[in-house]
CSV table of C-alpha atoms and ligand atoms in Angstrom, one decimal:
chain,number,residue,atom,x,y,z
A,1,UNK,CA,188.4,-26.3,-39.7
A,2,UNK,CA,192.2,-27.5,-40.0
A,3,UNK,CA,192.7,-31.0,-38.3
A,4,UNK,CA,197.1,-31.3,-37.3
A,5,UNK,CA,198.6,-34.3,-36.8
A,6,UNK,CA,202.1,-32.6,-35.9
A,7,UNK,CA,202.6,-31.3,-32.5
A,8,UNK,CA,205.3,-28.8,-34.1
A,9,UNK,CA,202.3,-27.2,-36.2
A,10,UNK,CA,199.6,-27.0,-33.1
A,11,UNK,CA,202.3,-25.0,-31.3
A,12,UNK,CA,203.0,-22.5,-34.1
A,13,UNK,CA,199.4,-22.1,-34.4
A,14,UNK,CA,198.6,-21.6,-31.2
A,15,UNK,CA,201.7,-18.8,-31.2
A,16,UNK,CA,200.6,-16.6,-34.2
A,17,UNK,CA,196.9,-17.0,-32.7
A,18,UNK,CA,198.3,-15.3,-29.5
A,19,UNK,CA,200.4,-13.0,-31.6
A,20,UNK,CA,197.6,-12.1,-33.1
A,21,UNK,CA,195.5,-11.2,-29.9
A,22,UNK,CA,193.3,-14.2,-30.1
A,23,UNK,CA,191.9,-15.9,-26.9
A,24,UNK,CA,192.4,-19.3,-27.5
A,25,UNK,CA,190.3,-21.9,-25.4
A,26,UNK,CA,191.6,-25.5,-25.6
A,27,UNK,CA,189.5,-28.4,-25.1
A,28,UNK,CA,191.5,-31.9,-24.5
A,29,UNK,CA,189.8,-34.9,-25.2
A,30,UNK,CA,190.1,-38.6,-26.2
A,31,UNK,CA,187.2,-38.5,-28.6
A,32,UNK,CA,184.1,-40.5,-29.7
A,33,UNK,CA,182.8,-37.3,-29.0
A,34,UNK,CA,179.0,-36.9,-27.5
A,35,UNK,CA,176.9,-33.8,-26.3
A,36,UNK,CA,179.2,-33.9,-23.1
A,37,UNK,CA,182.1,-32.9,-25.2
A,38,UNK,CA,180.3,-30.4,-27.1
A,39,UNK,CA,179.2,-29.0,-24.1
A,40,UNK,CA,182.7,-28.0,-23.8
A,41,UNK,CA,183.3,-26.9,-27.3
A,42,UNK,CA,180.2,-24.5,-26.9
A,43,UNK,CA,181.4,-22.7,-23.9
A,44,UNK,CA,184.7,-21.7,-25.4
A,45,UNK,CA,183.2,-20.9,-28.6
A,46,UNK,CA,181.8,-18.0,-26.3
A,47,UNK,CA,184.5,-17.3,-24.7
A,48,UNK,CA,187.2,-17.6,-27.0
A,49,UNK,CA,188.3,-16.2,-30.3
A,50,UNK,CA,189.5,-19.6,-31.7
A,51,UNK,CA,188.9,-23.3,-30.3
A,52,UNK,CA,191.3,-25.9,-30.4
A,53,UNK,CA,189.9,-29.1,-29.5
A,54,UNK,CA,192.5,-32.2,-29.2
A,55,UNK,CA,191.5,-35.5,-29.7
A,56,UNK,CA,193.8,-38.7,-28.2
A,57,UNK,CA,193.5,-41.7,-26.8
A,58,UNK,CA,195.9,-41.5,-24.3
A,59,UNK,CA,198.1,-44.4,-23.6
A,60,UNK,CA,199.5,-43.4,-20.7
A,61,UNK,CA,196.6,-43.0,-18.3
A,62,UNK,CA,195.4,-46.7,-19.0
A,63,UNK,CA,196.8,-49.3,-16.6
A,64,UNK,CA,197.1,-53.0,-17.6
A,65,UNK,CA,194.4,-54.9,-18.2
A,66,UNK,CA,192.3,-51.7,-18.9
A,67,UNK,CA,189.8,-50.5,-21.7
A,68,UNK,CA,192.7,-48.8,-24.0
A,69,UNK,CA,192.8,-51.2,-27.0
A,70,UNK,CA,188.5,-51.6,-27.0
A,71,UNK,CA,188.2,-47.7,-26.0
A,72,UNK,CA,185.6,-46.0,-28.5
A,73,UNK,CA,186.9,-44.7,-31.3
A,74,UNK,CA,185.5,-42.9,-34.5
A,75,UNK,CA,187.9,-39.8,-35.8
A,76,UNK,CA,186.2,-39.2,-39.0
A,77,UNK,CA,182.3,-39.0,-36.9
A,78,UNK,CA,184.0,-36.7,-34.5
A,79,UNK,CA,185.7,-34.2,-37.1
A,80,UNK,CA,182.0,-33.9,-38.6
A,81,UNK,CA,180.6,-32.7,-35.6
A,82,UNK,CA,183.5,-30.4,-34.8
A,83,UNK,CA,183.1,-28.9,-38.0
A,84,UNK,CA,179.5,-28.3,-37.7
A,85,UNK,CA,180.2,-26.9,-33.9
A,86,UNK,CA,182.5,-24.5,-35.0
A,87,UNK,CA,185.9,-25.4,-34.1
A,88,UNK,CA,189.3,-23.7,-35.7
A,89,UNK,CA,191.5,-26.3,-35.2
A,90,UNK,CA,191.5,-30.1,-34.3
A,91,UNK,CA,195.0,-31.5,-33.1
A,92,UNK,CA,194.7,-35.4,-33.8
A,93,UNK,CA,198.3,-36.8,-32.7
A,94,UNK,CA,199.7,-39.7,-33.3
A,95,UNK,CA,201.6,-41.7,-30.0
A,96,UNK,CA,204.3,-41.3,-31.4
A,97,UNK,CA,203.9,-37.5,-31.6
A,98,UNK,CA,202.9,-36.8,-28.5
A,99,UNK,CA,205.1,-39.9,-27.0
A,100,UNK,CA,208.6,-40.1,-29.0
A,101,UNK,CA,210.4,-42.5,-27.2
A,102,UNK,CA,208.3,-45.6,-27.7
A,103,UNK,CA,205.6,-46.2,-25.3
A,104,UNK,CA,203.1,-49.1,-24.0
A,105,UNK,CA,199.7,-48.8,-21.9
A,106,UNK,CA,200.5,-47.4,-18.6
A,107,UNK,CA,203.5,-45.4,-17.0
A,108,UNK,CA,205.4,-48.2,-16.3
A,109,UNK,CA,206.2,-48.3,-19.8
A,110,UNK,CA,206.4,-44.5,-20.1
A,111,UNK,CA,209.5,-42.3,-21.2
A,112,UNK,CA,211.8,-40.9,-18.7
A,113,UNK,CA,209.9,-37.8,-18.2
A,114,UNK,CA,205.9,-37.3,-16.3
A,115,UNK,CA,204.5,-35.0,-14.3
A,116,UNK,CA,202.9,-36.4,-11.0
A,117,UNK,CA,200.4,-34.7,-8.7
A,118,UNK,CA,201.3,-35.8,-5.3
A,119,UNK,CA,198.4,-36.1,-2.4
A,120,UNK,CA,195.4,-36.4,-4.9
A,121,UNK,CA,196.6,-38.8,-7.7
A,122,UNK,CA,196.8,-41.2,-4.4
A,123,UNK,CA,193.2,-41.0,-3.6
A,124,UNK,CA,190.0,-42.2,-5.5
A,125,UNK,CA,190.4,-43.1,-9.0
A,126,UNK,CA,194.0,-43.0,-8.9
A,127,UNK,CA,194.0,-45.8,-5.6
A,128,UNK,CA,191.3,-47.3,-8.2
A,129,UNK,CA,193.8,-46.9,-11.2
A,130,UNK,CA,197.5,-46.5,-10.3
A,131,UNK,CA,199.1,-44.3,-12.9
A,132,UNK,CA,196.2,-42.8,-14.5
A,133,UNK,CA,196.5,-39.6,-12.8
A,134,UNK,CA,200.4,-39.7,-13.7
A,135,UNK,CA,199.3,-40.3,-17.3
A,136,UNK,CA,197.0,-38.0,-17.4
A,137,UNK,CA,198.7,-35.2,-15.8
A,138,UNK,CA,202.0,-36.0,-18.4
A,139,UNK,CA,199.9,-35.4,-21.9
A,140,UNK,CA,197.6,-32.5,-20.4
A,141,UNK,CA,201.0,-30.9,-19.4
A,142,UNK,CA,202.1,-31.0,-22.9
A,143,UNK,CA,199.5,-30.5,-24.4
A,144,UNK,CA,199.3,-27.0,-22.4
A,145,UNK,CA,203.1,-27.0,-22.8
A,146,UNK,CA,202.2,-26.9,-27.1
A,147,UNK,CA,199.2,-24.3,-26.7
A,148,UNK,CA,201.1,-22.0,-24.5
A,149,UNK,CA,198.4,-19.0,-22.8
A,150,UNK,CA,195.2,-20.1,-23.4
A,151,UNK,CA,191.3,-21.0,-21.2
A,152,UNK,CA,191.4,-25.3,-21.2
A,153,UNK,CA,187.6,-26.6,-20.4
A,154,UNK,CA,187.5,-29.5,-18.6
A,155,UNK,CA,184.6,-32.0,-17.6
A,156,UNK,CA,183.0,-31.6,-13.6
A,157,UNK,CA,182.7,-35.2,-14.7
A,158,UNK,CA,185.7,-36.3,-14.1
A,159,UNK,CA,185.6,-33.9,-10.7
A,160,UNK,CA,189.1,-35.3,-9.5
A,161,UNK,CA,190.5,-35.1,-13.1
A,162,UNK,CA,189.8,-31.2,-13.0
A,163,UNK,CA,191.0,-30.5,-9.6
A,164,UNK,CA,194.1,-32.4,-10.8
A,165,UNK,CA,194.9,-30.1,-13.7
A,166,UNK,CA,194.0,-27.1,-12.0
A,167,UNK,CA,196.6,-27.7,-9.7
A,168,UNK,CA,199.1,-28.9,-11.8
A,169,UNK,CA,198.6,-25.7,-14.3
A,170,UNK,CA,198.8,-23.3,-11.2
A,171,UNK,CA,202.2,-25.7,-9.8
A,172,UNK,CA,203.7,-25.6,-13.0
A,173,UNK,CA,203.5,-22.1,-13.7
A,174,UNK,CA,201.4,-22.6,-16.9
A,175,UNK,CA,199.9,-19.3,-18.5
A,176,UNK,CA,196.0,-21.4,-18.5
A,177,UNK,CA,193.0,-20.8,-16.9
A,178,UNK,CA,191.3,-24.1,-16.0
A,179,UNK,CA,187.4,-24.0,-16.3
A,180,UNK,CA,185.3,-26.3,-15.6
A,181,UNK,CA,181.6,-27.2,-16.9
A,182,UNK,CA,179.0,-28.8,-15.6
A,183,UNK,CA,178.2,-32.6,-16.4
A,184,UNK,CA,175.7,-33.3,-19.5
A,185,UNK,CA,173.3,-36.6,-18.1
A,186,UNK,CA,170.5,-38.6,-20.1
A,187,UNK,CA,166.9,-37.5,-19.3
A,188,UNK,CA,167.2,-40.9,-16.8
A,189,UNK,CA,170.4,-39.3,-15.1
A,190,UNK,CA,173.2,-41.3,-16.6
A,191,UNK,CA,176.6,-39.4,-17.1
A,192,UNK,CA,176.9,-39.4,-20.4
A,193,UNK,CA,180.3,-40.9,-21.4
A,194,UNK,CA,182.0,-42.5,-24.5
A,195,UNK,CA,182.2,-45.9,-22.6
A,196,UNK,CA,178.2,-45.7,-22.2
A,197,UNK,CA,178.3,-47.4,-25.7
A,198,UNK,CA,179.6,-50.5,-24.4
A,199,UNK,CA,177.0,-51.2,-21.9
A,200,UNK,CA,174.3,-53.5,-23.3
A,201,UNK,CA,170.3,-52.5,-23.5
A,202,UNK,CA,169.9,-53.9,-19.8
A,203,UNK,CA,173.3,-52.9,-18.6
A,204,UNK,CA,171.9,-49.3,-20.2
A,205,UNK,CA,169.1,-49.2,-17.7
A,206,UNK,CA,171.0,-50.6,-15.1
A,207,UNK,CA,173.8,-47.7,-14.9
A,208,UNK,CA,171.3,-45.1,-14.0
A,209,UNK,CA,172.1,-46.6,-10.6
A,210,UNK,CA,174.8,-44.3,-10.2
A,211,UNK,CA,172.8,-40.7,-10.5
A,212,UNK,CA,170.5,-42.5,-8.7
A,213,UNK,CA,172.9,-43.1,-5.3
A,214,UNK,CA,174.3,-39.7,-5.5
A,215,UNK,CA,171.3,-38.1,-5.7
A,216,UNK,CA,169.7,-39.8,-3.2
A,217,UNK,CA,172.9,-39.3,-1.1
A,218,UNK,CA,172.8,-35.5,-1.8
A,219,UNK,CA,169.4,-35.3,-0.4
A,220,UNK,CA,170.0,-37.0,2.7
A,221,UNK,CA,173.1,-34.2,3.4
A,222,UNK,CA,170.5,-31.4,1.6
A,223,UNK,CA,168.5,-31.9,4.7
A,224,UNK,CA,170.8,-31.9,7.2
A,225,UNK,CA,172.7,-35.4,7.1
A,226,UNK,CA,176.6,-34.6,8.4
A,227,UNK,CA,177.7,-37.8,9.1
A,228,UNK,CA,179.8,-39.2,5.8
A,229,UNK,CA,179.2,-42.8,6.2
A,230,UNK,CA,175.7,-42.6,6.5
A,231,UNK,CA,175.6,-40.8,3.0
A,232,UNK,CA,177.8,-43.5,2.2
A,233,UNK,CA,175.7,-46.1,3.6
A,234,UNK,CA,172.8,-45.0,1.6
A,235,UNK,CA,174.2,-44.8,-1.7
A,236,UNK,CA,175.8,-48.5,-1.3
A,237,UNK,CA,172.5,-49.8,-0.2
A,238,UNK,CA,171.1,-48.3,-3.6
A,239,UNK,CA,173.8,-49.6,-5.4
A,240,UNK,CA,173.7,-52.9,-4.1
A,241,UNK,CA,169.8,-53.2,-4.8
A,242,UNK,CA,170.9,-53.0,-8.8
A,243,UNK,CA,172.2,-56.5,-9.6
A,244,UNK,CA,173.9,-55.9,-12.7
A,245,UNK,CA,176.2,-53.2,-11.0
A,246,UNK,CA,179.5,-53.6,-8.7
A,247,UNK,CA,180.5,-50.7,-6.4
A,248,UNK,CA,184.1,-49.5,-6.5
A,249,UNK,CA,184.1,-47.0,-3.9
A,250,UNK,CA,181.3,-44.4,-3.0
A,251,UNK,CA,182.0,-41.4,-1.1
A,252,UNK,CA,181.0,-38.1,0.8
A,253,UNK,CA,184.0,-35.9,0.8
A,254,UNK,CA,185.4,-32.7,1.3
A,255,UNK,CA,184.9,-30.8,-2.5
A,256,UNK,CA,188.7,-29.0,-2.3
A,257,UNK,CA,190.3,-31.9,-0.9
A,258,UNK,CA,189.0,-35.2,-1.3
A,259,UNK,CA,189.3,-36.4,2.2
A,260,UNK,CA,186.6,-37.9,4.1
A,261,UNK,CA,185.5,-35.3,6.4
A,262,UNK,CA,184.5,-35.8,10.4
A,263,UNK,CA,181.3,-33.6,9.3
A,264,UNK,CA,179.9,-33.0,6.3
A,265,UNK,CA,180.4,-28.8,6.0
A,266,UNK,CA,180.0,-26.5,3.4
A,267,UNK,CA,181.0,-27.7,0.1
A,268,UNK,CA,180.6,-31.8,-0.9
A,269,UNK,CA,181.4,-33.7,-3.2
A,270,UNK,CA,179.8,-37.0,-3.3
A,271,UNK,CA,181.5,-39.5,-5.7
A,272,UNK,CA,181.1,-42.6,-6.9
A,273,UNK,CA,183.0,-45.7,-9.2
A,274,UNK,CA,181.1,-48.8,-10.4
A,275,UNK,CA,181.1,-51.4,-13.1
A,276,UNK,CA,178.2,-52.1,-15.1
A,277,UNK,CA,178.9,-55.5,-16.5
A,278,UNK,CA,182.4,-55.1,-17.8
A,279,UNK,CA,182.3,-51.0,-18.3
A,280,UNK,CA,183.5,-49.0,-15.6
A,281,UNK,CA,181.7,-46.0,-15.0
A,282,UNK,CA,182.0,-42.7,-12.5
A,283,UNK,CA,180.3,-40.1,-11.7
A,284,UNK,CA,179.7,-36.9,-8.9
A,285,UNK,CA,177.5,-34.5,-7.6
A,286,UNK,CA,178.5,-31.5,-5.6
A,287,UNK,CA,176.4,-30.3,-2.6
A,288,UNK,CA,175.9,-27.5,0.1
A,289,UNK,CA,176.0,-29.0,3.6
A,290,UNK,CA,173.2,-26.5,5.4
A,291,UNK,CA,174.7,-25.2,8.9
A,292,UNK,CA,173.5,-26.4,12.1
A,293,UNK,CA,171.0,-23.1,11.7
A,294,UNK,CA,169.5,-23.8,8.3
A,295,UNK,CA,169.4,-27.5,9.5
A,296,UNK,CA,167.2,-26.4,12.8
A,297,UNK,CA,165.3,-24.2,10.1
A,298,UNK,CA,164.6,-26.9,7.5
A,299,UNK,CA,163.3,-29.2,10.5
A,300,UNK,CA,160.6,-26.5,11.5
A,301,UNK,CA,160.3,-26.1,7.8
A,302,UNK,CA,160.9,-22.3,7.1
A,303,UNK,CA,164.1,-23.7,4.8
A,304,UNK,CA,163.3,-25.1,1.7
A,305,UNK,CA,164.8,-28.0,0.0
A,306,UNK,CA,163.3,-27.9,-3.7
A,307,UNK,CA,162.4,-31.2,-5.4
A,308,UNK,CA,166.0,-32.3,-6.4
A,309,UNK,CA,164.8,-35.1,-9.1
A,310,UNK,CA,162.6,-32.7,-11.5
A,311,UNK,CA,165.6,-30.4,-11.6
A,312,UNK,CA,168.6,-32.8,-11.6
A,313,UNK,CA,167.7,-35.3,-13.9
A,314,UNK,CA,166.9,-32.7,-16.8
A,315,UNK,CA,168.7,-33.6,-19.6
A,316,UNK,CA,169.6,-29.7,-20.6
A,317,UNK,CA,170.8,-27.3,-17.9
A,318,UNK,CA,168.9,-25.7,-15.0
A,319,UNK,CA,169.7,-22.6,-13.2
A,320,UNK,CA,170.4,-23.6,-9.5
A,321,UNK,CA,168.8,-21.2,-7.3
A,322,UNK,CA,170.8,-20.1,-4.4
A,323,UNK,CA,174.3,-20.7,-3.3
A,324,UNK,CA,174.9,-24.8,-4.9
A,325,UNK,CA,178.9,-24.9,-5.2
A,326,UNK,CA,180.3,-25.8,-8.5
A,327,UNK,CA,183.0,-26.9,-7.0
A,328,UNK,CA,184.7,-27.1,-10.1
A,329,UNK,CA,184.4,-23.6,-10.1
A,330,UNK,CA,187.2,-21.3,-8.7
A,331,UNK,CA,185.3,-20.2,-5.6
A,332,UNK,CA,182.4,-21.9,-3.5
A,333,UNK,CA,178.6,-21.6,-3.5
A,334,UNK,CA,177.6,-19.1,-6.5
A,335,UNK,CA,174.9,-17.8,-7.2
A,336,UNK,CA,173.2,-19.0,-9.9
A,337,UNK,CA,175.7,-20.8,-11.7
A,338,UNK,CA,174.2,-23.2,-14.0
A,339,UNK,CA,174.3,-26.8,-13.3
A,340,UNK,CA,171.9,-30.2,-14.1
A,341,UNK,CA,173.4,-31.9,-11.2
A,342,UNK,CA,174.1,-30.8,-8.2
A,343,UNK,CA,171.2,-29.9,-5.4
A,344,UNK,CA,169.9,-27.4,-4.8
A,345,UNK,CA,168.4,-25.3,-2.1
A,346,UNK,CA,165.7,-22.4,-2.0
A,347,UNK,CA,164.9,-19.7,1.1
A,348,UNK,CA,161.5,-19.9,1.5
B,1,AMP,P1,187.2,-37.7,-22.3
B,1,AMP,O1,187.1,-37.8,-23.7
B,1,AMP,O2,186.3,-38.7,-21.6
B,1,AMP,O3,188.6,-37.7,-21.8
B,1,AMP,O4,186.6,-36.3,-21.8
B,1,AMP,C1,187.1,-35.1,-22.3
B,1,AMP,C2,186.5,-34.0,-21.5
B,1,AMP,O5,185.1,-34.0,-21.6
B,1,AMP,C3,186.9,-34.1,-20.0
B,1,AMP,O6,187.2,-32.8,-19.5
B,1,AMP,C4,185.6,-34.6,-19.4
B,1,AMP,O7,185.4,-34.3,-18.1
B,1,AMP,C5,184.5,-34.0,-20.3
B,1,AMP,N1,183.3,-34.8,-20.2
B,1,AMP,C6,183.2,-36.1,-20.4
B,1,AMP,N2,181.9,-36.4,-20.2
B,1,AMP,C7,181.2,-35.3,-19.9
B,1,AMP,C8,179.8,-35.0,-19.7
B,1,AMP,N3,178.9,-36.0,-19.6
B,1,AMP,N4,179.5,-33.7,-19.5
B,1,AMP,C9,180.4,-32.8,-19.5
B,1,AMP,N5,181.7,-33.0,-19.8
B,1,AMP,C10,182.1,-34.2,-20.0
């Protein structure tokens, strides 16, 4: 495994890999690396001829007052397990590398130049955190601008994040195919995520909270629930119940465009943003809203919903059944993609 600090030496590697016929697959990340990451680094392993993962903290995308200078960090622990995953190359920038005009936290003390994805940066996380898709957007955009042609694996995770990049890569004309995975939980349901190491033991147990909301929120529109702020409702109610979490915003919304839908139809997203103590935490699950006939059919009860909690909370994947959107995915409800999250339904 070669680890590059120089952004001039990742992009002349990446060219004589593509010279040489290699498919490169690209996995961005900001390190303190768990089985979530890996997750990523496995898939293009098997896809790919040579895996370039990146690892940087991204000054951009924090806002003020946010987790940048506390943010995890361990290089050395994360080039171990890269090494024993199997990855070629490990691009571990410096700011100034990736940033060279001088930069501070945020955009407002960004260079002249970022890329910003109108319509969606404005909703969710980025109404939550002003900036952070314009930060994000700016070093994935070089980063894809270094690599050149490659297959990038991004997180469902951070479900707004990927539809982000996917439509900045398609906007911007980059040569990269976008694919998302599905989200790696605890055996209790918690995402797991390099801030989970800053919660406390009883913060720990508290977080669950969040899996918790959505999944009970995915049943309710499992079985036939169109209204959004009901969904809603429910999963505030749940979160509300935990005492050592604060909602941000929880959500039942459209999975391609993030909008808050008059009916719940076809493929959901449900969403959610809370603190834990002082860690901030989010988290999704993606659903099929049954039509008005499966609905009529689950209420006789020749439609069958199968126990979501056996199957979701499962630390390792499951495969889903019948028709569950990853909407990550390129197209809706496939068959038998592989998820550990997101509900599932079964014809009876
Ligand atoms: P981060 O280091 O948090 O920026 O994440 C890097 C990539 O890993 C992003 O594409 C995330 O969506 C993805 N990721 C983070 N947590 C998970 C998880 N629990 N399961 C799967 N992918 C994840």
């Amino acid at each position: 495994m070669q680890v590059l600090e120089r952004s001039d030496e990742l992009a002349e590697i990446a060219q004589s890999l593509q010279r040489s016929g290699n498919r490169v697959g690209l996995v961005p990340t900001m390190g303190f690396l768990h089985r979530g990451h890996l997750s990523l680094v496995e898939r293009a392993r098997t896809e790919c001829d040579s895996v370039v993962v990146t690892i940087f903290v991204n000054p951009l995308q924090f806002g003020e007052g946010e987790d940048f200078d506390v943010y995890p960090r361990d290089v050395q622990g994360d080039l171990t397990k890269l090494e024993d995953a199997g990855v070629d190359f490990v691009f571990v920038p410096t700011v100034e590398q990736m940033y060279p005009e001088p930069v501070a936290a945020g955009v407002s003390g960004a260079t002249a130049t970022t890329v910003l994805v109108r319509g969606i940066s404005e909703l969710w996380e980025g109404a939550s955190r002003p900036g952070h898709f314009e930060g994000v957007a700016t070093v994935v955009a070089k980063l894809f601008a270094l690599v050149g042609r490659c297959r990038a694996y991004f997180g469902d995770k951070d479900y707004q994040q990927l539809l982000l990049i996917r439509r900045m890569a398609r906007d911007l004309l980059f040569p990269v195919e976008v694919v998302g995975c599905s989200t790696i939980r605890e055996p209790d349901g918690l995402a797991l995520s390099s801030r989970n190491v800053r919660l406390s033991g009883p913060e720990r147990r508290a977080a669950c909270v969040l899996s918790r909301a959505l999944l009970d929120g995915a049943r309710d529109v499992q079985s036939g629930e169109t209204q959004p702020h009901s969904v809603v409702e429910k999963m505030q109610r749940i979160v509300l119940g935990e005492p050592l979490a604060s909602l941000e915003y929880a959500a039942a919304v459209d999975a391609w465009t993030l909008e808050v839908p008059e009916k719940l139809v076809g493929d959901v997203r449900l969403i959610i943003a809370a603190r834990v103590g002082s860690v901030r935490l989010i988290d999704n699950v993606g659903v099929i809203a049954p039509t008005t006939a499966e609905v009529s059919r689950i209420q006789q009860g020749t439609f069958g919903v199968c126990s979501v909690e056996d199957r979701e909370l499962e630390p390792v994947e499951a495969t889903v059944l019948v028709g569950v959107g990853q909407a990550g995915e390129q197209a809706s409800g496939v068959a038998g993609v592989k998820s550990n999250h997101q509900v599932n339904r079964q014809e009876r």
